[in-house]
Tab-separated table of C-alpha atoms in Angstrom:
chain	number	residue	atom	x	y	z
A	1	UNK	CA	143.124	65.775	-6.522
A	2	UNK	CA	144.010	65.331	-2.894
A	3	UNK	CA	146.756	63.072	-1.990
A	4	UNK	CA	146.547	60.242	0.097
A	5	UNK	CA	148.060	60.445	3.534
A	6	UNK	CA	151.028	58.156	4.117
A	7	UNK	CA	151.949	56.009	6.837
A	8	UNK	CA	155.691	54.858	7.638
A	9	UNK	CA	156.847	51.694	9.100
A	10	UNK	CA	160.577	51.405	10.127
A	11	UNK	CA	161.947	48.015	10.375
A	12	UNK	CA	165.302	46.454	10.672
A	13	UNK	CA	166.491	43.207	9.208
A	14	UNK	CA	169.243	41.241	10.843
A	15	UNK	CA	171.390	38.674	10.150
A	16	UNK	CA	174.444	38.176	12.498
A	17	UNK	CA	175.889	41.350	13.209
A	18	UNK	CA	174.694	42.372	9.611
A	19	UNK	CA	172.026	45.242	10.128
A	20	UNK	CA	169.456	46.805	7.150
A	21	UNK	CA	167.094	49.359	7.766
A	22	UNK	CA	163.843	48.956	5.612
A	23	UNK	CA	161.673	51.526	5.831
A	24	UNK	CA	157.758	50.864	4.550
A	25	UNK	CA	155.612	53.577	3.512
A	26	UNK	CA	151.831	52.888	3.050
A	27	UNK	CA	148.682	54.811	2.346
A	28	UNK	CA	147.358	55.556	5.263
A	29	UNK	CA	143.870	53.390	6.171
A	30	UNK	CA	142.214	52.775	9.453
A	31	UNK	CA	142.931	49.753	11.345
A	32	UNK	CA	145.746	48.045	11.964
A	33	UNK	CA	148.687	47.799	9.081
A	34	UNK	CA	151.350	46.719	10.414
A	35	UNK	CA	150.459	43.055	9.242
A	36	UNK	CA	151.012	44.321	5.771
A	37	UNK	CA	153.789	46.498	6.697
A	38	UNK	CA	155.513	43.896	7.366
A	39	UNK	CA	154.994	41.460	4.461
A	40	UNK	CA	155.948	44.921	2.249
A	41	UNK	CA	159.241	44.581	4.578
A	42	UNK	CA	159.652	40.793	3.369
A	43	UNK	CA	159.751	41.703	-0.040
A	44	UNK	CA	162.228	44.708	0.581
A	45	UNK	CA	164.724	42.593	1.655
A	46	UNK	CA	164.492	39.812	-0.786
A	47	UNK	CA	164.655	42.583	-3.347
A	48	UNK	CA	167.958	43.999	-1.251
A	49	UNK	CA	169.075	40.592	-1.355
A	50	UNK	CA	168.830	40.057	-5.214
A	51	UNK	CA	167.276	36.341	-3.655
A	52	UNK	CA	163.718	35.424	-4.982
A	53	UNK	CA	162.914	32.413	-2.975
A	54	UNK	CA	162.611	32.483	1.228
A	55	UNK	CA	160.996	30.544	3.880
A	56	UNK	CA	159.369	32.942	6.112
A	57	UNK	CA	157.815	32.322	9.183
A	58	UNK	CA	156.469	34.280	12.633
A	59	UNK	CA	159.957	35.014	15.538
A	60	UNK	CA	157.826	35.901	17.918
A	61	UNK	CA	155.004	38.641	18.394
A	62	UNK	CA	156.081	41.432	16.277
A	63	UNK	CA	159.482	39.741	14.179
A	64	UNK	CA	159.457	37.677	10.963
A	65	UNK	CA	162.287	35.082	9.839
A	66	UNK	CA	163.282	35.000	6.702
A	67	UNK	CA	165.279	31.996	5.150
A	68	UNK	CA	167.433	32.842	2.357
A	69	UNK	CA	170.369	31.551	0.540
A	70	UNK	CA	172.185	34.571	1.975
A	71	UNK	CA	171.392	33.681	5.626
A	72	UNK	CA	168.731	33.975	7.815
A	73	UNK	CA	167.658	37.543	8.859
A	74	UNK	CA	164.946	38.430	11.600
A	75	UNK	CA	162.855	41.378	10.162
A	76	UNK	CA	161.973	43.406	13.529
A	77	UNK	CA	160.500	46.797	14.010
A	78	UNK	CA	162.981	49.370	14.433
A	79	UNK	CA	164.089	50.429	18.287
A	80	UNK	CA	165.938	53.413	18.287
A	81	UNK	CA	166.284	56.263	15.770
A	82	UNK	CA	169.602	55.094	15.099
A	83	UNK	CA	168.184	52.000	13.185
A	84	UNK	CA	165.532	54.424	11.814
A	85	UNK	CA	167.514	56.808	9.846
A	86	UNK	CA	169.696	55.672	6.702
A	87	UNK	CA	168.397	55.307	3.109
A	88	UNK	CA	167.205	51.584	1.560
């Protein structure tokens, strides 16, 4: 069985001068994904979190805000490898 090609998506959630790299990995399907990516992202952080409730809402073009009881963090695609490398 052939496997399914993968697509990544590198984020970074901040909060202050708290940084967390989340890192998204889909199967790979034409058109555009990062919609999904970042919803995917949403949950990774509420899961890093140990929160299950947010308010999340659109920062911008490409950034999501998510309201927790442990802050607010902007989830924003990752700039610089830096902020691309380290394990979630």
């Amino acid at each position: 069985k052939k496997r399914a090609a993968m697509i990544t998506f590198r984020f970074t959630a901040t909060c202050g001068d708290e940084r967390l790299p989340l890192e998204v990995r889909l199967d790979y399907r034409p058109g555009k994904q990062s919609q999904r990516a970042r919803r995917v992202a949403v949950g990774e952080l509420l899961a890093i979190l140990g929160v299950d409730d947010a308010v999340v809402a659109r920062a911008g073009d490409d950034q999501i805000r998510v309201e927790t009881t442990k802050g607010v963090w902007v989830i924003g695609e990752a700039r610089g490898v830096a902020e691309a490398r380290g394990k979630v």
